[in-house]
């Protein structure tokens, strides 16, 4: 059934050049049915622009087709795009070329309608166009041309509007991709931070080419868990892994339970072990194991994990028979593992083993230029999860972004804070529009939560070095100042180094800087000295 796109917007066609069907020389070519030319000859379909994909070796044919389309349809602009999968019958290569085209092409759905021509090209390219149209990477309808019944006629066409949502078995293949995107580690989020983009670009190459451990560091809430899952999805899409994605937060593992959870156990290995247990390392065989907060593992678990990484074998708890597991490890931590090694809390050999590919995920406060695209991402995710589209009005968006970019916004919980803020505002938004009043209420909540977090952190630092009673007896001014001084001292290599950092401005006005002495006297006011802070 012919159903041309809406007449209110120009129609753009994306098509492969048919090196056989479109090819013909001399005046006799007008007697031959050529699908690409025929599509531009349809009386009921006005093609404003043709995006013609062709191999570099076929550009001469593409130019002939462009001129012939100009003859039969002067209003049609033809743009030739040289693309070349090395093997046009290789599904992965063709899909990759089309996927890259879809990512880079400036689709404008508000101003244009799009058709994807599936008559020309190999069967592989036609299948890939079908898949990318169904998954909305190519946001258009399919169009198929058919030859005429008689020589010299134009032929027909049919527009196919895919709506596979009624077919759950087919649509389920793309559900995960539509929600999170499996083809790129940043799918759906237009990050603007140059350093982060460079890191992700390298990490994507590493994920595809390497099976060595990857270590993701950075503050809590920076997105380590989500990134680990996207790495798995990327590898799974490329058929680099066949097993499962297995995730565990090591901070939740303690004692025999830690050994059992990770390495499994045999019945009777300890009290309560009523049946055999496989363990997460075994469950991740052929797949990817994500150990979040790996710095929380005990030394015994670290030793067994190291052997499993190096030899691919380990002993379940209570067993005298080794089991094998071939998995890739991604580890996450918000700790300084090198410092943990120096303190004897983390094995140096394990740290060296997982430190080949290390990437630090910056906190949200370090990527303020990415707040707006992540805000849109969180709103899209809310719509997918709750079935309701919520947006900002202009005043609400301007107020939230102004606050989010200010130094007042510490984003202590990083992307978890942003997600929670969006969920609260979207839930409370009147008539699905987040207005300024809703934003002001959320800003008050965030201020309160961050202030409480800072207070708790300061109190913990002071109780550790002065004791609870002495910390409670300090003025608020002294609490904040002393807590920061203690933090700087614990990060510095010497008393003088800490003094240089703390008095960086005032020392420039002194002829003879006395940083160490000034800091020593300050600490003495509270009964503290350098040695006690370092301990």
Coordinates of C-alpha atoms in Angstrom, one line a residue:
X1 CA 0.0 0.0 0.0
X2 CA 1.4 3.4 -1.0
X3 CA 1.4 5.7 1.9
X4 CA 3.8 8.7 1.3
X5 CA 5.1 10.6 4.3
X6 CA 3.3 13.7 5.5
X7 CA 3.3 16.5 3.0
X8 CA 4.1 19.1 5.6
X9 CA 7.7 18.0 5.9
X10 CA 10.3 17.3 3.1
X11 CA 11.2 13.6 2.6
X12 CA 14.8 12.4 2.8
X13 CA 15.7 8.9 1.5
X14 CA 18.7 6.9 2.8
X15 CA 19.7 4.3 0.2
X16 CA 22.6 2.0 -0.8
X17 CA 23.7 2.3 -4.4
X18 CA 22.7 -0.8 -6.3
X19 CA 25.9 -1.7 -8.2
X20 CA 23.9 -4.3 -10.3
X21 CA 20.4 -3.0 -10.3
X22 CA 21.3 0.7 -10.7
X23 CA 24.1 0.1 -13.2
X24 CA 23.5 0.7 -16.9
X25 CA 25.1 2.8 -19.8
X26 CA 24.0 4.7 -22.8
X27 CA 20.4 5.8 -23.8
X28 CA 19.2 2.2 -23.2
X29 CA 19.5 2.8 -19.5
X30 CA 16.2 4.7 -19.5
X31 CA 14.5 1.5 -20.6
X32 CA 15.9 -0.4 -17.7
X33 CA 14.3 -0.4 -14.2
X34 CA 16.8 1.2 -11.8
X35 CA 15.4 1.2 -8.3
X36 CA 17.2 4.4 -7.0
X37 CA 16.2 6.5 -10.0
X38 CA 12.7 4.9 -10.0
X39 CA 12.1 6.1 -6.4
X40 CA 12.6 9.7 -7.4
X41 CA 10.2 9.3 -10.4
X42 CA 7.1 8.5 -8.3
X43 CA 4.3 11.0 -8.8
X44 CA 2.9 10.6 -5.3
X45 CA 6.3 10.8 -3.6
X46 CA 8.5 13.9 -3.7
X47 CA 12.0 13.2 -2.6
X48 CA 13.7 16.4 -1.3
X49 CA 17.1 14.7 -0.7
X50 CA 18.7 11.4 -1.4
X51 CA 21.5 10.2 0.9
X52 CA 23.2 7.7 -1.4
X53 CA 25.7 5.3 0.3
X54 CA 28.2 3.6 -2.0
X55 CA 31.6 2.0 -2.0
X56 CA 34.5 4.3 -3.0
X57 CA 35.0 2.2 -6.1
X58 CA 31.5 2.8 -7.3
X59 CA 31.6 6.6 -7.1
X60 CA 31.5 7.0 -10.9
X61 CA 28.3 5.0 -11.0
X62 CA 27.0 7.1 -8.1
X63 CA 27.7 10.3 -10.1
X64 CA 25.8 9.0 -13.1
X65 CA 22.8 8.1 -10.9
X66 CA 23.0 11.6 -9.4
X67 CA 22.9 13.3 -12.8
X68 CA 20.0 11.0 -13.9
X69 CA 18.0 11.8 -10.8
X70 CA 18.6 15.5 -11.5
X71 CA 17.1 15.0 -14.9
X72 CA 13.9 13.3 -13.8
X73 CA 13.5 15.1 -10.5
X74 CA 15.4 18.5 -10.5
X75 CA 14.0 19.3 -7.0
X76 CA 15.9 16.3 -5.5
X77 CA 19.3 16.9 -4.0
X78 CA 21.6 13.9 -4.1
X79 CA 24.4 13.6 -1.6
X80 CA 26.9 10.7 -2.1
X81 CA 28.5 9.1 1.0
X82 CA 31.5 6.8 0.3
X83 CA 31.3 3.9 2.8
X84 CA 33.0 0.6 2.5
X85 CA 32.7 -2.4 4.7
X86 CA 35.5 -4.7 3.7
X87 CA 33.1 -7.5 3.2
X88 CA 29.5 -6.4 2.2
X89 CA 28.3 -9.8 3.2
X90 CA 29.8 -9.6 6.7
X91 CA 26.9 -8.7 9.1
X92 CA 29.0 -7.1 11.8
X93 CA 31.0 -4.9 9.3
X94 CA 27.9 -3.7 7.5
X95 CA 26.0 -3.1 10.7
X96 CA 29.0 -1.2 12.1
X97 CA 29.1 1.1 9.0
X98 CA 25.4 1.8 9.1
X99 CA 25.4 2.3 12.9
X100 CA 28.3 4.8 12.6
X101 CA 26.3 6.6 9.8
X102 CA 23.3 6.7 12.1
X103 CA 25.3 8.2 15.0
X104 CA 26.9 10.9 13.0
X105 CA 24.0 11.9 10.7
X106 CA 22.1 15.1 11.9
X107 CA 18.6 13.7 11.8
X108 CA 16.0 16.5 12.3
X109 CA 12.7 14.8 13.0
X110 CA 10.9 18.0 13.6
X111 CA 11.6 19.3 10.1
X112 CA 12.1 16.2 7.9
X113 CA 10.6 12.7 7.3
X114 CA 13.0 9.8 6.5
X115 CA 12.7 6.7 4.3
X116 CA 15.2 3.8 4.3
X117 CA 15.4 2.2 0.9
X118 CA 15.8 -1.6 1.2
X119 CA 15.6 -2.7 -2.4
X120 CA 19.3 -2.2 -3.3
X121 CA 22.4 -3.5 -1.6
X122 CA 23.1 -7.0 -0.3
X123 CA 20.7 -8.9 1.8
X124 CA 22.9 -8.2 4.7
X125 CA 22.6 -4.5 4.3
X126 CA 18.8 -4.8 3.9
X127 CA 18.7 -6.8 7.2
X128 CA 20.8 -4.2 8.9
X129 CA 18.6 -1.4 7.8
X130 CA 15.6 -3.3 9.1
X131 CA 17.2 -3.8 12.5
X132 CA 18.4 -0.2 12.8
X133 CA 15.0 1.1 11.8
X134 CA 13.3 -1.1 14.4
X135 CA 15.6 -0.1 17.1
X136 CA 15.1 3.6 16.2
X137 CA 18.8 4.2 15.5
X138 CA 17.7 5.1 12.0
X139 CA 14.5 7.0 12.7
X140 CA 12.6 6.4 9.5
X141 CA 10.2 4.1 7.7
X142 CA 11.3 1.4 5.2
X143 CA 10.5 1.9 1.6
X144 CA 10.7 -0.9 -1.1
X145 CA 10.6 -0.3 -4.8
X146 CA 9.4 -2.9 -7.3
X147 CA 10.0 -3.3 -11.0
X148 CA 7.2 -2.4 -13.6
X149 CA 5.1 -4.9 -15.4
X150 CA 6.1 -3.4 -18.7
X151 CA 9.5 -2.2 -20.0
X152 CA 9.9 1.6 -19.8
X153 CA 7.5 2.2 -16.9
X154 CA 8.6 3.6 -13.6
X155 CA 7.6 0.8 -11.3
X156 CA 6.0 1.0 -7.9
X157 CA 7.0 1.5 -4.2
X158 CA 5.7 0.5 -0.8
X159 CA 6.3 2.2 2.5
X160 CA 6.6 -0.2 5.5
X161 CA 6.0 1.4 8.9
X162 CA 7.6 -0.9 11.5
X163 CA 5.6 -1.3 14.7
X164 CA 7.0 -4.4 16.3
X165 CA 5.9 -3.5 19.8
X166 CA 3.0 -5.9 19.3
X167 CA 5.4 -8.7 18.8
X168 CA 7.1 -9.2 22.2
X169 CA 9.3 -12.0 21.1
X170 CA 10.9 -9.8 18.4
X171 CA 10.8 -6.5 20.3
X172 CA 12.5 -8.1 23.3
X173 CA 15.7 -8.4 21.3
X174 CA 16.1 -4.7 21.2
X175 CA 14.6 -3.7 24.6
X176 CA 17.9 -3.5 26.4
X177 CA 19.4 -1.5 23.6
X178 CA 16.6 1.0 23.5
X179 CA 16.8 1.6 27.2
X180 CA 20.6 1.8 27.8
X181 CA 22.3 1.2 24.5
X182 CA 24.8 -1.6 24.0
X183 CA 26.7 -0.3 21.1
X184 CA 28.6 2.5 22.8
X185 CA 29.7 3.1 26.4
X186 CA 28.1 6.6 26.4
X187 CA 24.9 5.7 24.6
X188 CA 22.2 8.3 25.2
X189 CA 24.4 10.8 27.0
X190 CA 26.0 13.6 25.1
X191 CA 29.0 14.1 27.4
X192 CA 30.9 17.4 26.9
X193 CA 33.9 16.9 29.2
X194 CA 36.9 16.4 26.9
X195 CA 38.9 14.4 29.3
X196 CA 36.0 12.1 30.1
X197 CA 35.4 11.6 26.4
X198 CA 39.0 10.7 25.7
X199 CA 38.9 8.2 28.6
X200 CA 35.8 6.5 27.3
X201 CA 37.2 6.3 23.8
X202 CA 40.3 4.5 25.1
X203 CA 38.2 2.3 27.4
X204 CA 36.0 1.2 24.5
X205 CA 39.0 0.1 22.5
X206 CA 40.4 -1.7 25.6
X207 CA 37.1 -3.4 26.2
X208 CA 37.0 -4.8 22.7
X209 CA 40.6 -5.9 22.4
X210 CA 41.6 -7.0 25.9
X211 CA 40.5 -9.6 28.4
X212 CA 42.8 -8.3 31.1
X213 CA 41.4 -6.9 34.3
X214 CA 40.1 -3.3 34.3
X215 CA 40.1 -1.2 37.4
X216 CA 37.6 1.6 37.8
X217 CA 38.3 4.1 40.5
X218 CA 36.5 7.3 41.7
X219 CA 34.1 8.5 44.3
X220 CA 30.9 6.6 45.3
X221 CA 28.1 7.4 42.8
X222 CA 30.4 8.3 39.9
X223 CA 28.9 5.6 37.8
X224 CA 31.4 2.7 38.1
X225 CA 28.7 0.0 38.3
X226 CA 26.8 1.4 35.3
X227 CA 30.0 1.6 33.2
X228 CA 31.0 -1.9 34.1
X229 CA 27.6 -3.2 32.8
X230 CA 28.0 -1.2 29.6
X231 CA 31.4 -2.7 29.0
X232 CA 29.8 -6.1 29.3
X233 CA 27.0 -5.2 26.9
X234 CA 29.5 -3.9 24.4
X235 CA 31.6 -7.1 24.6
X236 CA 28.4 -9.3 24.5
X237 CA 27.2 -7.4 21.4
X238 CA 30.5 -8.1 19.7
X239 CA 30.3 -11.7 20.8
X240 CA 33.4 -11.4 22.8
X241 CA 31.8 -13.0 25.8
X242 CA 29.2 -15.7 26.0
X243 CA 28.6 -15.9 29.8
X244 CA 26.8 -13.7 32.3
X245 CA 27.5 -10.3 33.9
X246 CA 28.0 -11.1 37.6
X247 CA 28.2 -8.2 40.1
X248 CA 28.8 -8.0 43.8
X249 CA 29.6 -5.2 46.2
X250 CA 32.5 -6.6 48.3
X251 CA 31.6 -4.3 51.2
X252 CA 28.7 -6.7 51.8
X253 CA 30.9 -9.8 52.2
X254 CA 32.2 -10.9 55.6
X255 CA 33.9 -14.0 57.0
X256 CA 33.0 -17.4 55.7
X257 CA 30.2 -15.8 53.8
X258 CA 32.7 -13.9 51.7
X259 CA 34.6 -17.0 50.7
X260 CA 31.4 -18.9 50.0
X261 CA 29.8 -16.1 47.9
X262 CA 32.9 -15.7 45.8
X263 CA 34.4 -19.2 45.5
X264 CA 31.5 -21.4 46.5
X265 CA 31.5 -24.2 49.1
X266 CA 30.8 -27.9 49.5
X267 CA 28.1 -29.2 51.7
X268 CA 29.2 -29.3 55.4
X269 CA 32.1 -26.8 54.8
X270 CA 30.8 -24.8 57.8
X271 CA 27.8 -24.5 60.0
X272 CA 24.7 -23.9 57.9
X273 CA 26.3 -25.1 54.6
X274 CA 23.5 -27.6 53.9
X275 CA 24.1 -27.9 50.1
X276 CA 26.8 -27.2 47.6
X277 CA 27.1 -23.6 46.3
X278 CA 28.6 -22.6 43.0
X279 CA 30.0 -19.2 43.9
X280 CA 30.2 -16.0 41.8
X281 CA 33.5 -16.8 40.1
X282 CA 32.1 -20.0 38.8
X283 CA 28.9 -18.2 37.8
X284 CA 30.9 -15.7 35.8
X285 CA 32.6 -18.5 33.7
X286 CA 32.8 -17.2 30.1
X287 CA 31.5 -13.8 31.1
X288 CA 32.4 -10.8 33.2
X289 CA 32.7 -10.5 37.0
X290 CA 32.4 -7.0 38.5
X291 CA 33.7 -6.7 42.0
X292 CA 32.7 -3.3 43.3
X293 CA 34.6 -1.9 46.3
X294 CA 37.3 -4.5 45.9
X295 CA 39.4 -2.8 48.6
X296 CA 36.9 -4.1 51.2
X297 CA 37.9 -7.8 50.5
X298 CA 39.9 -9.5 53.2
X299 CA 43.5 -10.6 52.6
X300 CA 42.5 -14.3 52.4
X301 CA 39.9 -13.6 49.7
X302 CA 42.4 -11.4 47.9
X303 CA 44.9 -14.3 47.8
X304 CA 42.4 -16.7 46.3
X305 CA 41.2 -14.1 43.8
X306 CA 44.8 -13.6 42.6
X307 CA 45.2 -17.3 42.0
X308 CA 41.9 -17.5 40.1
X309 CA 43.0 -14.6 37.9
X310 CA 46.5 -16.0 37.2
X311 CA 45.6 -19.7 36.8
X312 CA 41.9 -19.7 36.1
X313 CA 41.4 -22.2 39.0
X314 CA 40.5 -22.1 42.7
X315 CA 39.3 -24.2 45.6
X316 CA 35.7 -23.9 46.8
X317 CA 35.4 -23.7 50.6
X318 CA 35.6 -27.2 52.1
X319 CA 36.6 -28.9 48.8
X320 CA 39.9 -30.7 47.9
X321 CA 39.1 -30.4 44.2
X322 CA 39.8 -27.3 42.2
X323 CA 37.3 -25.9 39.8
X324 CA 38.0 -23.8 36.7
X325 CA 36.4 -20.5 35.6
X326 CA 37.4 -18.3 32.6
X327 CA 36.1 -14.8 33.4
X328 CA 37.2 -11.2 32.9
X329 CA 37.4 -9.1 36.0
X330 CA 36.3 -5.5 36.3
X331 CA 37.1 -4.1 39.8
X332 CA 35.7 -0.9 41.3
X333 CA 37.0 1.1 44.3
X334 CA 36.8 4.5 45.9
X335 CA 39.9 3.8 47.9
X336 CA 43.6 4.6 47.0
X337 CA 44.7 1.0 46.6
X338 CA 48.4 2.0 46.5
X339 CA 47.9 3.5 50.0
X340 CA 46.0 0.4 51.1
X341 CA 49.0 -1.7 50.0
X342 CA 51.4 0.6 52.1
X343 CA 49.1 0.2 55.1
X344 CA 49.1 -3.6 54.7
X345 CA 45.3 -3.8 54.0
X346 CA 45.6 -4.8 50.3
X347 CA 48.0 -7.3 48.6
X348 CA 50.6 -5.6 46.5
X349 CA 50.7 -8.5 44.0
X350 CA 46.9 -8.3 43.5
X351 CA 47.0 -4.6 43.1
X352 CA 49.7 -5.0 40.4
X353 CA 47.7 -7.7 38.7
X354 CA 44.5 -5.5 38.3
X355 CA 46.3 -2.2 37.7
X356 CA 47.1 -2.8 34.0
X357 CA 44.1 -0.8 32.8
X358 CA 43.0 1.8 35.4
X359 CA 40.5 4.5 34.8
X360 CA 39.4 7.1 37.3
X361 CA 35.8 8.2 36.9
X362 CA 35.5 11.9 37.9
X363 CA 32.7 13.0 40.2
X364 CA 29.8 15.1 38.9
X365 CA 31.3 18.3 40.5
X366 CA 34.3 17.7 38.2
X367 CA 32.1 17.4 35.1
X368 CA 29.7 20.3 35.6
X369 CA 29.4 20.7 31.8
X370 CA 27.9 17.3 31.7
X371 CA 25.1 18.1 34.1
X372 CA 22.6 19.2 31.5
X373 CA 23.0 16.1 29.1
X374 CA 22.9 13.8 32.2
X375 CA 19.7 15.7 33.3
X376 CA 18.1 14.9 30.0
X377 CA 19.2 11.3 30.3
X378 CA 17.7 11.0 33.8
X379 CA 14.4 12.4 32.5
X380 CA 14.4 9.9 29.7
X381 CA 15.1 7.1 32.1
X382 CA 12.3 8.3 34.4
X383 CA 9.9 8.2 31.4
X384 CA 10.9 4.7 30.5
X385 CA 10.6 3.4 34.0
X386 CA 7.3 5.2 34.9
X387 CA 5.6 5.5 31.5
X388 CA 5.3 9.3 32.0
X389 CA 7.2 12.0 30.2
X390 CA 8.1 14.9 32.5
X391 CA 9.9 18.1 31.3
X392 CA 11.2 21.4 32.8
X393 CA 9.6 24.7 32.0
X394 CA 12.1 27.4 31.0
X395 CA 12.3 29.1 34.4
X396 CA 12.6 25.8 36.2
X397 CA 15.4 24.5 34.0
X398 CA 17.4 27.8 34.2
X399 CA 17.2 27.8 38.0
X400 CA 18.2 24.2 38.4
X401 CA 21.2 24.5 36.0
X402 CA 22.3 27.8 37.7
X403 CA 22.3 26.0 41.1
X404 CA 23.8 22.8 39.7
X405 CA 26.8 24.7 38.2
X406 CA 27.5 26.8 41.3
X407 CA 30.1 26.0 43.9
X408 CA 27.3 25.7 46.4
X409 CA 26.3 22.4 44.7
X410 CA 28.9 19.9 46.0
X411 CA 27.2 16.8 44.4
X412 CA 28.5 14.7 47.3
X413 CA 26.7 11.7 46.0
X414 CA 27.6 12.4 42.4
X415 CA 25.2 10.9 39.8
X416 CA 23.2 9.2 42.5
X417 CA 22.3 12.7 43.8
X418 CA 21.3 13.8 40.3
X419 CA 19.2 10.8 39.8
X420 CA 17.4 11.2 43.1
X421 CA 16.8 14.9 42.4
X422 CA 15.2 14.1 39.0
X423 CA 13.0 11.4 40.5
X424 CA 11.8 13.7 43.3
X425 CA 11.2 16.6 41.0
X426 CA 9.5 14.5 38.3
X427 CA 7.2 12.9 40.9
X428 CA 6.2 16.2 42.4
X429 CA 6.0 18.2 39.1
X430 CA 2.5 19.7 38.6
X431 CA 0.9 18.5 35.3
X432 CA 4.2 16.9 34.2
X433 CA 6.1 20.2 34.1
X434 CA 8.9 20.9 36.6
X435 CA 8.5 24.6 37.5
X436 CA 10.6 26.9 39.5
X437 CA 8.8 26.2 42.8
X438 CA 9.5 22.5 42.4
X439 CA 13.1 23.2 41.7
X440 CA 13.4 25.5 44.8
X441 CA 12.1 22.8 47.0
X442 CA 14.6 20.3 45.6
X443 CA 17.5 22.8 46.0
X444 CA 16.5 23.1 49.7
X445 CA 16.6 19.2 50.1
X446 CA 20.0 19.0 48.4
X447 CA 21.5 21.8 50.5
X448 CA 20.3 20.0 53.7
X449 CA 21.6 16.6 52.7
X450 CA 25.0 17.9 51.6
X451 CA 25.3 20.0 54.8
X452 CA 24.6 17.0 56.9
X453 CA 27.1 14.9 55.0
X454 CA 29.8 17.5 55.5
X455 CA 29.0 17.8 59.2
X456 CA 29.2 14.0 59.6
X457 CA 32.5 13.8 57.7
X458 CA 34.0 16.6 59.9
X459 CA 32.8 15.0 63.1
X460 CA 34.2 11.6 62.1
X461 CA 37.7 13.1 61.4
X462 CA 37.8 15.1 64.7
X463 CA 36.5 12.2 66.8
X464 CA 39.3 10.0 65.3
X465 CA 42.1 12.4 66.3
X466 CA 40.8 14.3 69.4
X467 CA 38.2 12.0 70.9
X468 CA 34.4 12.4 71.0
X469 CA 34.3 14.7 74.1
X470 CA 37.0 17.1 72.8
X471 CA 35.4 17.3 69.4
X472 CA 32.0 18.1 70.9
X473 CA 33.6 20.9 72.9
X474 CA 34.9 22.8 69.9
X475 CA 33.2 25.8 68.3
X476 CA 31.7 25.2 64.9
X477 CA 34.4 27.5 63.4
X478 CA 37.2 25.4 64.9
X479 CA 35.5 22.1 63.9
X480 CA 35.4 23.0 60.2
X481 CA 38.9 24.5 60.2
X482 CA 40.6 21.8 62.2
X483 CA 38.9 19.0 60.2
X484 CA 40.3 20.4 57.0
X485 CA 43.8 20.9 58.5
X486 CA 43.7 17.2 59.6
X487 CA 42.7 16.0 56.1
X488 CA 45.6 18.0 54.5
X489 CA 48.1 16.7 57.0
X490 CA 47.0 13.1 56.4
X491 CA 47.5 13.5 52.6
X492 CA 50.9 15.2 52.9
X493 CA 54.3 13.7 53.0
X494 CA 55.7 16.0 55.7
X495 CA 54.7 18.8 58.2
X496 CA 56.4 21.3 55.9
X497 CA 54.5 20.1 52.8
X498 CA 51.2 20.3 54.6
X499 CA 52.1 23.8 55.8
X500 CA 53.0 25.0 52.3
X501 CA 49.6 23.8 51.1
X502 CA 47.6 25.4 54.0
X503 CA 49.5 28.7 53.9
X504 CA 50.0 28.9 50.2
X505 CA 48.9 32.6 50.0
X506 CA 50.1 34.1 53.2
X507 CA 53.6 32.6 52.9
X508 CA 54.2 34.6 49.7
X509 CA 54.1 37.8 51.8
X510 CA 56.8 36.5 54.2
X511 CA 60.5 36.9 53.6
X512 CA 61.2 33.7 55.5
X513 CA 58.4 31.2 55.3
X514 CA 57.9 29.2 58.5
X515 CA 55.2 26.9 57.3
X516 CA 56.1 23.9 59.5
X517 CA 56.4 26.0 62.7
X518 CA 53.1 27.8 62.1
X519 CA 51.3 24.5 61.5
X520 CA 53.0 22.9 64.6
X521 CA 51.8 25.7 66.8
X522 CA 48.3 25.5 65.4
X523 CA 48.1 21.8 66.1
X524 CA 49.4 22.3 69.7
X525 CA 46.4 24.5 70.5
X526 CA 44.3 21.3 70.2
X527 CA 46.8 18.9 71.9
X528 CA 47.8 17.4 68.5
X529 CA 51.1 16.8 66.8
X530 CA 52.3 15.5 63.4
X531 CA 53.0 12.0 64.7
X532 CA 49.6 11.6 66.2
X533 CA 47.9 12.6 62.9
X534 CA 50.0 10.2 60.8
X535 CA 49.2 7.3 63.2

